[in-house]
Every structure is written in structure tokens, then in C-alpha cells.
PDB file of C-alpha atoms in Angstrom:
ATOM      1  CA  MET A   1       3.169  -3.844 -13.598  1.00  0.00           C
ATOM      2  CA  ASN A   2      -0.159  -1.981 -13.780  1.00  0.00           C
ATOM      3  CA  LEU A   3      -0.410   0.971 -11.791  1.00  0.00           C
ATOM      4  CA  VAL A   4      -3.738   1.947 -12.583  1.00  0.00           C
ATOM      5  CA  GLN A   5      -5.641   2.285  -9.618  1.00  0.00           C
ATOM      6  CA  PRO A   6      -9.491   2.429  -8.847  1.00  0.00           C
ATOM      7  CA  ILE A   7     -10.446   6.025  -7.174  1.00  0.00           C
ATOM      8  CA  ARG A   8     -11.155   5.525  -3.574  1.00  0.00           C
ATOM      9  CA  ASP A   9     -12.845   9.044  -2.723  1.00  0.00           C
ATOM     10  CA  PRO A  10     -15.960   9.219  -2.814  1.00  0.00           C
ATOM     11  CA  GLU A  11     -16.050  13.114  -3.304  1.00  0.00           C
ATOM     12  CA  LYS A  12     -13.793  12.465  -5.795  1.00  0.00           C
ATOM     13  CA  ILE A  13     -16.119  10.425  -7.980  1.00  0.00           C
ATOM     14  CA  GLU A  14     -19.090  13.187  -7.266  1.00  0.00           C
ATOM     15  CA  ALA A  15     -16.563  16.256  -8.580  1.00  0.00           C
ATOM     16  CA  ILE A  16     -15.497  14.177 -11.631  1.00  0.00           C
ATOM     17  CA  LYS A  17     -19.259  12.762 -12.907  1.00  0.00           C
ATOM     18  CA  GLN A  18     -19.990  17.123 -12.562  1.00  0.00           C
ATOM     19  CA  TYR A  19     -17.290  17.476 -14.201  1.00  0.00           C
ATOM     20  CA  LEU A  20     -17.645  15.204 -16.820  1.00  0.00           C
ATOM     21  CA  LYS A  21     -21.411  16.277 -16.803  1.00  0.00           C
ATOM     22  CA  GLU A  22     -20.564  19.751 -18.449  1.00  0.00           C
ATOM     23  CA  GLN A  23     -18.181  18.659 -20.668  1.00  0.00           C
ATOM     24  CA  SER A  24     -20.667  16.450 -22.577  1.00  0.00           C
ATOM     25  CA  GLN A  25     -23.462  13.919 -21.651  1.00  0.00           C
ATOM     26  CA  ARG A  26     -21.655  10.949 -23.557  1.00  0.00           C
ATOM     27  CA  ASN A  27     -18.362  11.066 -20.766  1.00  0.00           C
ATOM     28  CA  TYR A  28     -20.755  11.240 -18.780  1.00  0.00           C
ATOM     29  CA  LEU A  29     -22.249   8.647 -19.204  1.00  0.00           C
ATOM     30  CA  LEU A  30     -19.247   6.586 -20.112  1.00  0.00           C
ATOM     31  CA  PHE A  31     -18.126   7.247 -16.832  1.00  0.00           C
ATOM     32  CA  LEU A  32     -20.968   6.683 -15.102  1.00  0.00           C
ATOM     33  CA  VAL A  33     -21.886   2.792 -16.755  1.00  0.00           C
ATOM     34  CA  GLY A  34     -18.224   2.097 -15.969  1.00  0.00           C
ATOM     35  CA  ILE A  35     -17.639   2.685 -12.107  1.00  0.00           C
ATOM     36  CA  ASN A  36     -21.869   1.412 -11.910  1.00  0.00           C
ATOM     37  CA  THR A  37     -21.032  -1.616 -13.789  1.00  0.00           C
ATOM     38  CA  GLY A  38     -17.769  -2.863 -13.379  1.00  0.00           C
ATOM     39  CA  LEU A  39     -17.334  -3.860 -17.436  1.00  0.00           C
ATOM     40  CA  ARG A  40     -14.154  -3.601 -19.121  1.00  0.00           C
ATOM     41  CA  ILE A  41     -14.190  -0.393 -21.607  1.00  0.00           C
ATOM     42  CA  SER A  42     -13.669  -2.571 -24.403  1.00  0.00           C
ATOM     43  CA  ASP A  43     -17.473  -4.053 -23.193  1.00  0.00           C
ATOM     44  CA  ILE A  44     -18.693  -0.802 -22.405  1.00  0.00           C
ATOM     45  CA  LEU A  45     -18.121   0.812 -26.016  1.00  0.00           C
ATOM     46  CA  LYS A  46     -19.335  -1.804 -27.531  1.00  0.00           C
ATOM     47  CA  LEU A  47     -23.144  -1.500 -25.707  1.00  0.00           C
ATOM     48  CA  LYS A  48     -25.814  -0.504 -28.211  1.00  0.00           C
ATOM     49  CA  VAL A  49     -28.965   1.845 -26.668  1.00  0.00           C
ATOM     50  CA  GLY A  50     -31.091  -1.303 -27.228  1.00  0.00           C
ATOM     51  CA  ASP A  51     -28.590  -3.386 -24.789  1.00  0.00           C
ATOM     52  CA  VAL A  52     -29.582  -0.410 -21.752  1.00  0.00           C
ATOM     53  CA  LYS A  53     -33.186  -0.343 -21.779  1.00  0.00           C
ATOM     54  CA  GLY A  54     -34.202  -3.505 -19.793  1.00  0.00           C
ATOM     55  CA  THR A  55     -33.805  -4.041 -16.122  1.00  0.00           C
ATOM     56  CA  HIS A  56     -30.362  -6.248 -17.303  1.00  0.00           C
ATOM     57  CA  ILE A  57     -27.014  -5.303 -19.757  1.00  0.00           C
ATOM     58  CA  ILE A  58     -27.284  -8.969 -21.407  1.00  0.00           C
ATOM     59  CA  ILE A  59     -23.563  -8.888 -23.023  1.00  0.00           C
ATOM     60  CA  LYS A  60     -20.724 -11.790 -24.565  1.00  0.00           C
ATOM     61  CA  GLU A  61     -17.432 -10.356 -22.413  1.00  0.00           C
ATOM     62  CA  LYS A  62     -15.319  -9.764 -25.236  1.00  0.00           C
ATOM     63  CA  LYS A  63     -12.097 -10.707 -23.524  1.00  0.00           C
ATOM     64  CA  THR A  64     -13.556 -14.139 -21.906  1.00  0.00           C
ATOM     65  CA  GLY A  65     -15.783 -14.355 -24.566  1.00  0.00           C
ATOM     66  CA  LYS A  66     -18.540 -15.407 -21.583  1.00  0.00           C
ATOM     67  CA  ARG A  67     -21.780 -14.366 -21.113  1.00  0.00           C
ATOM     68  CA  LYS A  68     -22.475 -11.617 -18.847  1.00  0.00           C
ATOM     69  CA  ARG A  69     -25.978 -10.740 -17.455  1.00  0.00           C
ATOM     70  CA  LEU A  70     -25.626  -7.636 -15.284  1.00  0.00           C
ATOM     71  CA  ARG A  71     -28.279  -5.977 -13.303  1.00  0.00           C
ATOM     72  CA  ILE A  72     -28.519  -1.888 -13.604  1.00  0.00           C
ATOM     73  CA  THR A  73     -28.927  -0.015 -10.773  1.00  0.00           C
ATOM     74  CA  PRO A  74     -31.353   2.437 -10.344  1.00  0.00           C
ATOM     75  CA  SER A  75     -29.413   5.729 -10.176  1.00  0.00           C
ATOM     76  CA  LEU A  76     -27.573   4.240 -13.495  1.00  0.00           C
ATOM     77  CA  LYS A  77     -30.859   3.355 -15.090  1.00  0.00           C
ATOM     78  CA  ARG A  78     -32.446   7.326 -14.588  1.00  0.00           C
ATOM     79  CA  GLU A  79     -29.352   8.339 -15.955  1.00  0.00           C
ATOM     80  CA  LEU A  80     -29.634   5.672 -18.795  1.00  0.00           C
ATOM     81  CA  ASN A  81     -33.282   6.236 -19.565  1.00  0.00           C
ATOM     82  CA  ARG A  82     -32.481  10.279 -19.809  1.00  0.00           C
ATOM     83  CA  TYR A  83     -29.780   9.409 -22.034  1.00  0.00           C
ATOM     84  CA  ILE A  84     -30.969   7.550 -24.317  1.00  0.00           C
ATOM     85  CA  ASP A  85     -34.762   8.855 -24.850  1.00  0.00           C
ATOM     86  CA  GLY A  86     -35.130   9.446 -28.431  1.00  0.00           C
ATOM     87  CA  LYS A  87     -32.228   7.553 -29.644  1.00  0.00           C
ATOM     88  CA  ASN A  88     -32.448   4.189 -31.884  1.00  0.00           C
ATOM     89  CA  ASP A  89     -32.019   0.653 -30.572  1.00  0.00           C
ATOM     90  CA  ASP A  90     -28.752   0.491 -32.683  1.00  0.00           C
ATOM     91  CA  GLU A  91     -26.928   3.457 -31.796  1.00  0.00           C
ATOM     92  CA  TYR A  92     -24.217   3.296 -30.061  1.00  0.00           C
ATOM     93  CA  LEU A  93     -24.282   4.535 -26.487  1.00  0.00           C
ATOM     94  CA  ILE A  94     -21.043   6.089 -26.305  1.00  0.00           C
ATOM     95  CA  LYS A  95     -20.974   7.147 -29.993  1.00  0.00           C
ATOM     96  CA  SER A  96     -18.348   8.833 -31.744  1.00  0.00           C
ATOM     97  CA  ARG A  97     -18.866  12.246 -33.520  1.00  0.00           C
ATOM     98  CA  ASN A  98     -16.701  10.738 -36.649  1.00  0.00           C
ATOM     99  CA  GLY A  99     -18.504   8.468 -38.552  1.00  0.00           C
ATOM    100  CA  ARG A 100     -22.470   7.757 -38.837  1.00  0.00           C
ATOM    101  CA  ASN A 101     -22.763   5.271 -36.398  1.00  0.00           C
ATOM    102  CA  LYS A 102     -19.888   4.271 -34.540  1.00  0.00           C
ATOM    103  CA  PRO A 103     -18.514   3.920 -30.817  1.00  0.00           C
ATOM    104  CA  ILE A 104     -15.243   5.988 -29.522  1.00  0.00           C
ATOM    105  CA  GLY A 105     -12.356   4.292 -29.874  1.00  0.00           C
ATOM    106  CA  ARG A 106     -10.275   2.854 -26.424  1.00  0.00           C
ATOM    107  CA  SER A 107      -7.610   5.721 -27.045  1.00  0.00           C
ATOM    108  CA  MET A 108     -10.557   8.278 -27.079  1.00  0.00           C
ATOM    109  CA  ALA A 109     -12.079   6.975 -23.842  1.00  0.00           C
ATOM    110  CA  TYR A 110      -8.664   7.147 -22.482  1.00  0.00           C
ATOM    111  CA  LYS A 111      -8.065  10.607 -23.347  1.00  0.00           C
ATOM    112  CA  ILE A 112     -11.392  11.594 -21.939  1.00  0.00           C
ATOM    113  CA  LEU A 113     -10.406  10.115 -18.483  1.00  0.00           C
ATOM    114  CA  ARG A 114      -7.145  11.324 -18.389  1.00  0.00           C
ATOM    115  CA  LYS A 115      -8.016  14.712 -19.073  1.00  0.00           C
ATOM    116  CA  ALA A 116     -10.515  14.644 -15.975  1.00  0.00           C
ATOM    117  CA  ALA A 117      -7.771  12.541 -13.918  1.00  0.00           C
ATOM    118  CA  GLU A 118      -5.123  15.551 -14.503  1.00  0.00           C
ATOM    119  CA  HIS A 119      -8.144  18.345 -14.006  1.00  0.00           C
ATOM    120  CA  PHE A 120      -8.246  16.654 -10.373  1.00  0.00           C
ATOM    121  CA  ARG A 121      -4.439  16.288  -9.983  1.00  0.00           C
ATOM    122  CA  LEU A 122      -5.346  12.443 -10.100  1.00  0.00           C
ATOM    123  CA  ASN A 123      -1.901  10.285 -11.292  1.00  0.00           C
ATOM    124  CA  GLU A 124      -2.154   5.914 -12.013  1.00  0.00           C
ATOM    125  CA  ILE A 125      -5.990   6.267 -13.818  1.00  0.00           C
ATOM    126  CA  GLY A 126      -6.956   4.901 -16.972  1.00  0.00           C
ATOM    127  CA  THR A 127      -9.182   3.424 -18.706  1.00  0.00           C
ATOM    128  CA  HIS A 128      -9.289   0.298 -16.371  1.00  0.00           C
ATOM    129  CA  THR A 129      -9.692   2.399 -13.445  1.00  0.00           C
ATOM    130  CA  LEU A 130     -13.429   2.639 -13.720  1.00  0.00           C
ATOM    131  CA  ARG A 131     -13.811  -1.136 -13.621  1.00  0.00           C
ATOM    132  CA  LYS A 132     -11.669  -1.131 -10.153  1.00  0.00           C
ATOM    133  CA  THR A 133     -13.625   1.843  -8.996  1.00  0.00           C
ATOM    134  CA  PHE A 134     -16.821  -0.075  -9.174  1.00  0.00           C
ATOM    135  CA  GLY A 135     -14.771  -2.805  -7.206  1.00  0.00           C
ATOM    136  CA  TYR A 136     -12.772  -1.476  -4.995  1.00  0.00           C
ATOM    137  CA  HIS A 137     -16.825   0.141  -3.747  1.00  0.00           C
ATOM    138  CA  PHE A 138     -18.402  -2.815  -4.416  1.00  0.00           C
ATOM    139  CA  TYR A 139     -16.079  -4.562  -1.883  1.00  0.00           C
ATOM    140  CA  GLN A 140     -16.193  -1.743   0.631  1.00  0.00           C
ATOM    141  CA  GLN A 141     -20.012  -1.652   0.882  1.00  0.00           C
ATOM    142  CA  THR A 142     -20.690  -5.702   0.500  1.00  0.00           C
ATOM    143  CA  LYS A 143     -17.567  -7.366   1.805  1.00  0.00           C
ATOM    144  CA  ASP A 144     -18.765  -9.948  -0.458  1.00  0.00           C
ATOM    145  CA  VAL A 145     -15.412 -10.701  -2.201  1.00  0.00           C
ATOM    146  CA  ALA A 146     -16.343 -14.142  -3.890  1.00  0.00           C
ATOM    147  CA  MET A 147     -19.329 -12.596  -5.244  1.00  0.00           C
ATOM    148  CA  LEU A 148     -17.098  -9.623  -7.210  1.00  0.00           C
ATOM    149  CA  GLN A 149     -15.001 -12.167  -8.248  1.00  0.00           C
ATOM    150  CA  GLU A 150     -17.931 -13.826  -9.733  1.00  0.00           C
ATOM    151  CA  ILE A 151     -18.832 -10.681 -11.562  1.00  0.00           C
ATOM    152  CA  PHE A 152     -15.151  -9.598 -12.563  1.00  0.00           C
ATOM    153  CA  ASN A 153     -14.781 -13.733 -13.692  1.00  0.00           C
ATOM    154  CA  HIS A 154     -11.197 -13.902 -11.454  1.00  0.00           C
ATOM    155  CA  SER A 155      -9.895 -17.551 -10.727  1.00  0.00           C
ATOM    156  CA  SER A 156      -9.389 -16.745  -6.839  1.00  0.00           C
ATOM    157  CA  PRO A 157     -10.573 -14.049  -4.557  1.00  0.00           C
ATOM    158  CA  GLU A 158      -6.885 -13.085  -3.828  1.00  0.00           C
ATOM    159  CA  ILE A 159      -6.734 -11.553  -7.361  1.00  0.00           C
ATOM    160  CA  THR A 160      -9.920  -9.931  -7.030  1.00  0.00           C
ATOM    161  CA  LEU A 161      -8.664  -8.328  -3.707  1.00  0.00           C
ATOM    162  CA  LYS A 162      -5.017  -6.993  -5.202  1.00  0.00           C
ATOM    163  CA  TYR A 163      -6.882  -5.767  -8.796  1.00  0.00           C
ATOM    164  CA  ILE A 164      -9.544  -3.732  -6.654  1.00  0.00           C
ATOM    165  CA  GLY A 165      -6.306  -2.470  -4.620  1.00  0.00           C
ATOM    166  CA  VAL A 166      -7.752  -3.471  -1.040  1.00  0.00           C
ATOM    167  CA  ASN A 167      -4.589  -5.493  -0.337  1.00  0.00           C
ATOM    168  CA  GLN A 168      -2.631  -2.102  -1.064  1.00  0.00           C
ATOM    169  CA  ASP A 169      -4.742  -0.215   1.181  1.00  0.00           C
ATOM    170  CA  SER A 170      -3.648  -2.479   4.054  1.00  0.00           C
ATOM    171  CA  MET A 171      -0.162  -2.288   3.424  1.00  0.00           C
ATOM    172  CA  ASP A 172      -0.179   1.246   3.080  1.00  0.00           C
ATOM    173  CA  ARG A 173      -1.416   1.487   6.609  1.00  0.00           C
ATOM    174  CA  ALA A 174       0.909  -1.079   7.931  1.00  0.00           C
ATOM    175  CA  MET A 175       3.622   1.345   6.807  1.00  0.00           C
ATOM    176  CA  THR A 176       2.336   4.063   8.266  1.00  0.00           C
ATOM    177  CA  LYS A 177       2.191   2.233  11.600  1.00  0.00           C
ATOM    178  CA  PHE A 178       6.049   0.759  10.690  1.00  0.00           C
ATOM    179  CA  LYS A 179       9.032   2.340  12.347  1.00  0.00           C
ATOM    180  CA  ILE A 180      12.287   1.040  13.504  1.00  0.00           C
TER     181      ILE A 180
END
């Protein structure tokens, strides 16, 4: 069972952003892209500078092979523009310090997130946390499970709600009130 959870607390998200920004712009952007797009880590890591210059990110998802066109939010666009200024279109967005032009690996992305999680005493954090955090907050703001299901390419609304932990929230609330 996958115990990776979304980050529900907006203040925690802001604190993590600040922590990562102080560490490195690259790590900060990794987090921002993840929580603002809902893309899988495998798709984030293969993004190049040219992929984020327009209004949309257009990719072929690694897992599903499906083409995805995703609007870049205005706040993410501002941060991306600052970050990519002066970079070549063919440069990886989340670039490794090793080699000439390679993205960081999935395990390095995991280490970056785990280090931030440990700093803030968060458990159940992994690379999928970024995607789940996007989904959780998208749902809380829009209550549109059908659109989120489509963004995530899930086969049913139930899968989407379970995936983002909304069902868990309901169970937790019910158990808090339950007594015999």
C-alpha cells in the first residue's frame, strides 16, 4: 500500500518552498513544478527549458504514452521565467550537476524531498507527494473531481479521491467523532 500523502497544510507548503529556495533554485523549481502541474516526477525530470517557454507544457506522458497539454499557472510562469532566463531551450529544467546536460535522477529528486520532509518533520513523503499535493489542493479549490480525474488520467472519480487522500480525511473525521 502506498502511504505517500499530499501536503495538506498551506503554511507547510510555503515553508518548504522557502526552505528549498534558500537551498537551490533548481530544487525550489522541482517542488514548484510538481505542486503546480500534477505531473509525475518522471515527466517533470524530462522537461527542457523550451518546454516551459509558452503558456502550456505539452508532453507525452512516460507512464501512459498519452499526450498531455497543461496550462502553466501565472505564479509558476513568473518563477519559471526568472529561472530559465539566459538558458538554452535544449537544457534540462531540473539539471544535474553531473555531466553536461542531464536531468537529476528520480532517486536524487526523492532525496531532495526527503531532506525537506525531515527538516519539517513530515512522514509519508515521496516523489508522488508533489502530484498528490497538487491534486488535493486542486480538488479543495474547485471540488471538480471529474476535471482532476481527467488531468490525472484516472479511470474513475473514486480512484482520484482515494489517490489525493480526500477519502482518508473523511475517515479521519469520522473516527475522531466515533465512540462506543
